[in-house]
mmCIF file of C-alpha atoms in Angstrom:
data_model
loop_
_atom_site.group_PDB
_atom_site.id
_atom_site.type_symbol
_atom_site.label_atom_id
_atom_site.label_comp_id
_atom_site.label_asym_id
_atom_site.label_seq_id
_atom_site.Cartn_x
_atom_site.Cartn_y
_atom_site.Cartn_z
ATOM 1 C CA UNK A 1099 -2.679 -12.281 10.352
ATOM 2 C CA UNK A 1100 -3.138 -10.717 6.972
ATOM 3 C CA UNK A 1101 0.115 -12.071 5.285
ATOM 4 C CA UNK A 1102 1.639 -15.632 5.093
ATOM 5 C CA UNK A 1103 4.906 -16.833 3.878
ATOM 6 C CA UNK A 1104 4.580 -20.317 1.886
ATOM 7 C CA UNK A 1105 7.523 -22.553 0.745
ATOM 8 C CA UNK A 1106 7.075 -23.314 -3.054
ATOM 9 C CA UNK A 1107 8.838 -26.930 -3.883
ATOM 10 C CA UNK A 1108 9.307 -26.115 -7.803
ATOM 11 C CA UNK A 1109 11.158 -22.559 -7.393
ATOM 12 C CA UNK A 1110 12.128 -23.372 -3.971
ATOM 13 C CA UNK A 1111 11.891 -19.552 -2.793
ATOM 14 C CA UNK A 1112 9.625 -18.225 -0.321
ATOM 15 C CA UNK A 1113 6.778 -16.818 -1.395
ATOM 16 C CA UNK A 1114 4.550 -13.858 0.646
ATOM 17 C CA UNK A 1115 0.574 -13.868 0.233
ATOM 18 C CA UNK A 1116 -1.721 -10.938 1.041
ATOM 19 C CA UNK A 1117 -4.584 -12.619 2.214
ATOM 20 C CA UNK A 1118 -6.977 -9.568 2.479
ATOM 21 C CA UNK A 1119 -9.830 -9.192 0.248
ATOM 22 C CA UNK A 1120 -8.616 -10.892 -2.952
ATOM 23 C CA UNK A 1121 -5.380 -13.463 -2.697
ATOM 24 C CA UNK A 1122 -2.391 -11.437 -4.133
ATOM 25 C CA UNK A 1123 1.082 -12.309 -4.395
ATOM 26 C CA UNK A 1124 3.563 -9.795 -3.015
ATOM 27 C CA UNK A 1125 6.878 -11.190 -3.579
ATOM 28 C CA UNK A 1126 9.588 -14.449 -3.732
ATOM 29 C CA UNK A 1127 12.105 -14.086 -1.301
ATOM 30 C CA UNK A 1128 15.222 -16.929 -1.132
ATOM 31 C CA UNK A 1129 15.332 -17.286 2.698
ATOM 32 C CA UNK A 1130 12.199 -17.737 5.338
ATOM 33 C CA UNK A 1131 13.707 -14.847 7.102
ATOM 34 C CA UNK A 1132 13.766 -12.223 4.292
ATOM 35 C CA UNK A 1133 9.993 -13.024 3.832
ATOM 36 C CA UNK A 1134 8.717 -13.082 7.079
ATOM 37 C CA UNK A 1135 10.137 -9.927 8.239
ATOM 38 C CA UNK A 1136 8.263 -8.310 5.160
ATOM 39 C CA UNK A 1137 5.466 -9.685 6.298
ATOM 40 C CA UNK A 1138 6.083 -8.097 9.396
ATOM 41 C CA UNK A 1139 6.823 -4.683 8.190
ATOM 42 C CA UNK A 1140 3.745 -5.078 6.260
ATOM 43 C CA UNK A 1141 1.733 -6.223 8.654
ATOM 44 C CA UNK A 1142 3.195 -3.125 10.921
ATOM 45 C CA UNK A 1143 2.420 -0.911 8.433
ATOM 46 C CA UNK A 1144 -1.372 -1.856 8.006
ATOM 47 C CA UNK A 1145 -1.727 -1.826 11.819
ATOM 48 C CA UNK A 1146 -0.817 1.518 11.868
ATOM 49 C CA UNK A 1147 -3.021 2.674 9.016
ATOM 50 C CA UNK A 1148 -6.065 0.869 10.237
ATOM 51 C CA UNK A 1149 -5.813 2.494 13.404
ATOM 52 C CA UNK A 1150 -4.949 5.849 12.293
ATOM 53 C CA UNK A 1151 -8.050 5.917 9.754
ATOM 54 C CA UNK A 1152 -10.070 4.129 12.566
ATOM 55 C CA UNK A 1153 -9.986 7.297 15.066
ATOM 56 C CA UNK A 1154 -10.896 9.907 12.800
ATOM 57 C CA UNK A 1155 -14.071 8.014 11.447
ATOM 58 C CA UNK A 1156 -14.924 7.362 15.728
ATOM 59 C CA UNK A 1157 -14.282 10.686 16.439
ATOM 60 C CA UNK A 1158 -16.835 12.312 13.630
ATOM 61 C CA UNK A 1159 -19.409 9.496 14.942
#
């Protein structure tokens, strides 16, 4: 899983990682929900764009 939804103490908001090639915060959310179904629309949305710029690269091999 590429994203991850941490509880910060201080703020206390939720907070949403991209843990892909460099650690970048994407946003604070107020509830676990809000953030993790980010993450999951983000995590959709790289799916999809992985696999449609996978096939064209297999397909010119």
């Amino acid at each position: 899983m590429r994203y991850i939804v941490k509880f910060h103490k201080d703020s206390r908001e939720w907070l949403l990682f991209d843990m892909g090639d460099n650690l970048e915060l994407i946003g604070m959310f107020k509830s676990k929900d809000e953030a993790s179904a980010q993450a999951a629309r983000l995590e959709e949305r790289a799916s999809r764009r992985q696999r449609y710029t996978r096939e064209p690269a297999l397909r010119a091999a």
